[in-house]
Amino acid sequence: MMRITTSGALRAAIASTSRQATTTTLISRAAASTHAISNPTLANIEKRWEGMPLQEQAELWMSLRDRMKEDWAQLTLQEKKAAYWIAFGPHGPRSLPPPDESKKVALGIFIGVLASLAIFSTSRMFAKPAPHTMTKEWQEAANEYLKEQKSDPFTGIASPNYTGKGQVQSPPSNA
């Protein structure tokens, strides 16, 4: 694996360029903060915001933010409207959902319910029959066996005043 190293002169040039860019940005922001932002820059910001490059959006927001740090009475009406719209307007995560989104969600739910019903009915169709211990006769015989064994004599099936069904859970069989 080849390792790339930068020479000291190259690092100094990069740092110098970075400092110059930072200084230029700070100077331009300071200059922008003393003057109002031009009306053509802020005109129809609601329609142009989504199409603007991210760098331009960031620069506009930073200049508006710097203007808002001063007295708000000095801001123009266009600047106030633009600052409010950029901060709270329906764009980005606050944008309105597409008009057909609810139809897509309803269709997805319908398809999911149909798929689950198909899986359920298929599994029931190929399932084995109920075990022989689930018949009413078997469960009544289990009740008699528990009474003979005096199982749970205080509150259960072997108690003198028991009125429950005991082990019987199945509906009466038709066989």
mmCIF file of C-alpha atoms in Angstrom, residues 11-148:
data_model
loop_
_atom_site.group_PDB
_atom_site.id
_atom_site.type_symbol
_atom_site.label_atom_id
_atom_site.label_comp_id
_atom_site.label_asym_id
_atom_site.label_seq_id
_atom_site.Cartn_x
_atom_site.Cartn_y
_atom_site.Cartn_z
ATOM 1 C CA ARG A 11 0.940 22.121 3.964
ATOM 2 C CA ALA A 12 1.847 25.780 4.430
ATOM 3 C CA ALA A 13 0.280 26.672 1.065
ATOM 4 C CA ILE A 14 -2.930 24.823 1.953
ATOM 5 C CA ALA A 15 -3.082 26.509 5.355
ATOM 6 C CA SER A 16 -2.417 29.904 3.780
ATOM 7 C CA THR A 17 -5.173 29.363 1.197
ATOM 8 C CA SER A 18 -7.530 28.220 3.938
ATOM 9 C CA ARG A 19 -6.723 31.303 6.035
ATOM 10 C CA GLN A 20 -7.227 33.573 3.016
ATOM 11 C CA ALA A 21 -10.586 31.980 2.247
ATOM 12 C CA THR A 22 -11.656 32.323 5.880
ATOM 13 C CA THR A 23 -10.497 35.928 5.992
ATOM 14 C CA THR A 24 -12.272 36.711 2.716
ATOM 15 C CA THR A 25 -15.450 35.089 4.005
ATOM 16 C CA LEU A 26 -15.292 37.039 7.263
ATOM 17 C CA ILE A 27 -14.662 40.304 5.426
ATOM 18 C CA SER A 28 -17.543 39.666 3.024
ATOM 19 C CA ARG A 29 -19.828 38.803 5.941
ATOM 20 C CA ALA A 30 -18.807 41.925 7.807
ATOM 21 C CA ALA A 31 -19.451 43.993 4.710
ATOM 22 C CA ALA A 32 -22.770 42.270 4.136
ATOM 23 C CA SER A 33 -23.859 42.819 7.712
ATOM 24 C CA THR A 34 -23.514 46.588 7.401
ATOM 25 C CA HIS A 35 -25.618 46.837 4.235
ATOM 26 C CA ALA A 36 -29.047 45.542 3.417
ATOM 27 C CA ILE A 37 -29.231 42.509 1.174
ATOM 28 C CA SER A 38 -30.402 43.460 -2.295
ATOM 29 C CA ASN A 39 -34.050 42.955 -3.160
ATOM 30 C CA PRO A 40 -33.336 40.906 -6.322
ATOM 31 C CA THR A 41 -31.405 38.440 -4.151
ATOM 32 C CA LEU A 42 -34.411 38.012 -1.854
ATOM 33 C CA ALA A 43 -37.171 38.276 -4.476
ATOM 34 C CA ASN A 44 -39.274 35.103 -4.815
ATOM 35 C CA ILE A 45 -37.066 33.282 -2.329
ATOM 36 C CA GLU A 46 -39.981 30.914 -1.632
ATOM 37 C CA LYS A 47 -39.909 29.639 -5.212
ATOM 38 C CA ARG A 48 -36.158 29.718 -5.735
ATOM 39 C CA TRP A 49 -34.947 28.235 -2.410
ATOM 40 C CA GLU A 50 -35.225 24.535 -3.308
ATOM 41 C CA GLY A 51 -33.401 25.063 -6.625
ATOM 42 C CA MET A 52 -30.535 27.100 -5.183
ATOM 43 C CA PRO A 53 -27.161 25.393 -4.693
ATOM 44 C CA LEU A 54 -26.405 24.519 -1.064
ATOM 45 C CA GLN A 55 -23.442 26.898 -0.981
ATOM 46 C CA GLU A 56 -25.630 29.797 -2.107
ATOM 47 C CA GLN A 57 -28.319 28.858 0.429
ATOM 48 C CA ALA A 58 -25.724 28.819 3.209
ATOM 49 C CA GLU A 59 -24.250 32.169 2.185
ATOM 50 C CA LEU A 60 -27.682 33.796 2.021
ATOM 51 C CA TRP A 61 -28.675 32.399 5.415
ATOM 52 C CA MET A 62 -25.374 33.520 6.993
ATOM 53 C CA SER A 63 -25.749 37.038 5.630
ATOM 54 C CA LEU A 64 -29.346 37.176 6.888
ATOM 55 C CA ARG A 65 -28.244 35.833 10.258
ATOM 56 C CA ASP A 66 -25.548 38.513 10.481
ATOM 57 C CA ARG A 67 -28.111 41.190 9.585
ATOM 58 C CA MET A 68 -30.481 39.883 12.268
ATOM 59 C CA LYS A 69 -27.779 40.283 14.925
ATOM 60 C CA GLU A 70 -28.135 44.030 14.520
ATOM 61 C CA ASP A 71 -31.185 46.169 15.278
ATOM 62 C CA TRP A 72 -34.247 44.617 13.641
ATOM 63 C CA ALA A 73 -35.620 48.034 12.839
ATOM 64 C CA GLN A 74 -32.839 48.371 10.248
ATOM 65 C CA LEU A 75 -33.871 45.187 8.399
ATOM 66 C CA THR A 76 -35.934 45.660 5.285
ATOM 67 C CA LEU A 77 -39.330 44.010 4.949
ATOM 68 C CA GLN A 78 -37.891 41.671 2.279
ATOM 69 C CA GLU A 79 -35.120 40.566 4.687
ATOM 70 C CA LYS A 80 -37.607 39.888 7.482
ATOM 71 C CA LYS A 81 -39.857 37.855 5.174
ATOM 72 C CA ALA A 82 -36.921 35.906 3.742
ATOM 73 C CA ALA A 83 -35.478 35.159 7.186
ATOM 74 C CA TYR A 84 -38.835 33.931 8.438
ATOM 75 C CA TRP A 85 -39.459 31.787 5.351
ATOM 76 C CA ILE A 86 -35.983 30.231 5.411
ATOM 77 C CA ALA A 87 -36.286 29.435 9.113
ATOM 78 C CA PHE A 88 -39.890 28.188 9.186
ATOM 79 C CA GLY A 89 -41.036 27.680 5.589
ATOM 80 C CA PRO A 90 -42.343 24.420 4.164
ATOM 81 C CA HIS A 91 -39.088 23.143 2.673
ATOM 82 C CA GLY A 92 -36.696 20.358 3.556
ATOM 83 C CA PRO A 93 -38.053 18.269 6.446
ATOM 84 C CA ARG A 94 -41.121 20.537 6.760
ATOM 85 C CA SER A 95 -42.130 20.162 3.118
ATOM 86 C CA LEU A 96 -45.638 19.009 2.326
ATOM 87 C CA PRO A 97 -46.051 15.346 1.383
ATOM 88 C CA PRO A 98 -46.708 14.533 -2.266
ATOM 89 C CA PRO A 99 -50.429 14.536 -3.152
ATOM 90 C CA ASP A 100 -50.554 10.787 -3.927
ATOM 91 C CA GLU A 101 -48.748 9.640 -0.767
ATOM 92 C CA SER A 102 -51.934 8.655 1.101
ATOM 93 C CA LYS A 103 -53.036 6.507 -1.854
ATOM 94 C CA LYS A 104 -49.678 4.723 -1.842
ATOM 95 C CA VAL A 105 -49.892 4.093 1.908
ATOM 96 C CA ALA A 106 -53.454 2.742 1.623
ATOM 97 C CA LEU A 107 -52.432 0.492 -1.280
ATOM 98 C CA GLY A 108 -49.438 -0.801 0.692
ATOM 99 C CA ILE A 109 -51.635 -1.613 3.704
ATOM 100 C CA PHE A 110 -54.185 -3.365 1.474
ATOM 101 C CA ILE A 111 -51.469 -5.467 -0.178
ATOM 102 C CA GLY A 112 -50.009 -6.338 3.243
ATOM 103 C CA VAL A 113 -53.391 -7.469 4.589
ATOM 104 C CA LEU A 114 -54.054 -9.550 1.465
ATOM 105 C CA ALA A 115 -50.613 -11.171 1.711
ATOM 106 C CA SER A 116 -51.129 -12.027 5.386
ATOM 107 C CA LEU A 117 -54.577 -13.514 4.647
ATOM 108 C CA ALA A 118 -53.091 -15.597 1.822
ATOM 109 C CA ILE A 119 -50.331 -16.909 4.100
ATOM 110 C CA PHE A 120 -52.799 -17.665 6.900
ATOM 111 C CA SER A 121 -55.293 -19.479 4.655
ATOM 112 C CA THR A 122 -52.532 -21.460 2.936
ATOM 113 C CA SER A 123 -51.100 -22.585 6.269
ATOM 114 C CA ARG A 124 -54.583 -23.581 7.508
ATOM 115 C CA MET A 125 -55.287 -25.482 4.296
ATOM 116 C CA PHE A 126 -52.148 -27.629 4.615
ATOM 117 C CA ALA A 127 -52.302 -28.000 8.419
ATOM 118 C CA LYS A 128 -52.718 -31.385 10.059
ATOM 119 C CA PRO A 129 -56.044 -32.179 11.747
ATOM 120 C CA ALA A 130 -56.528 -31.396 15.436
ATOM 121 C CA PRO A 131 -55.036 -34.016 17.804
ATOM 122 C CA HIS A 132 -57.347 -36.674 19.248
ATOM 123 C CA THR A 133 -56.961 -35.212 22.723
ATOM 124 C CA MET A 134 -58.953 -32.157 21.645
ATOM 125 C CA THR A 135 -62.227 -34.048 21.273
ATOM 126 C CA LYS A 136 -64.986 -33.450 23.813
ATOM 127 C CA GLU A 137 -65.054 -37.106 24.860
ATOM 128 C CA TRP A 138 -61.329 -37.134 25.651
ATOM 129 C CA GLN A 139 -61.601 -33.943 27.716
ATOM 130 C CA GLU A 140 -64.619 -35.296 29.670
ATOM 131 C CA ALA A 141 -62.637 -38.471 30.401
ATOM 132 C CA ALA A 142 -59.778 -36.268 31.639
ATOM 133 C CA ASN A 143 -62.261 -34.525 33.997
ATOM 134 C CA GLU A 144 -63.334 -37.914 35.437
ATOM 135 C CA TYR A 145 -59.710 -38.970 35.880
ATOM 136 C CA LEU A 146 -58.914 -35.724 37.769
ATOM 137 C CA LYS A 147 -61.955 -36.258 40.038
ATOM 138 C CA GLU A 148 -60.810 -39.811 40.822
#
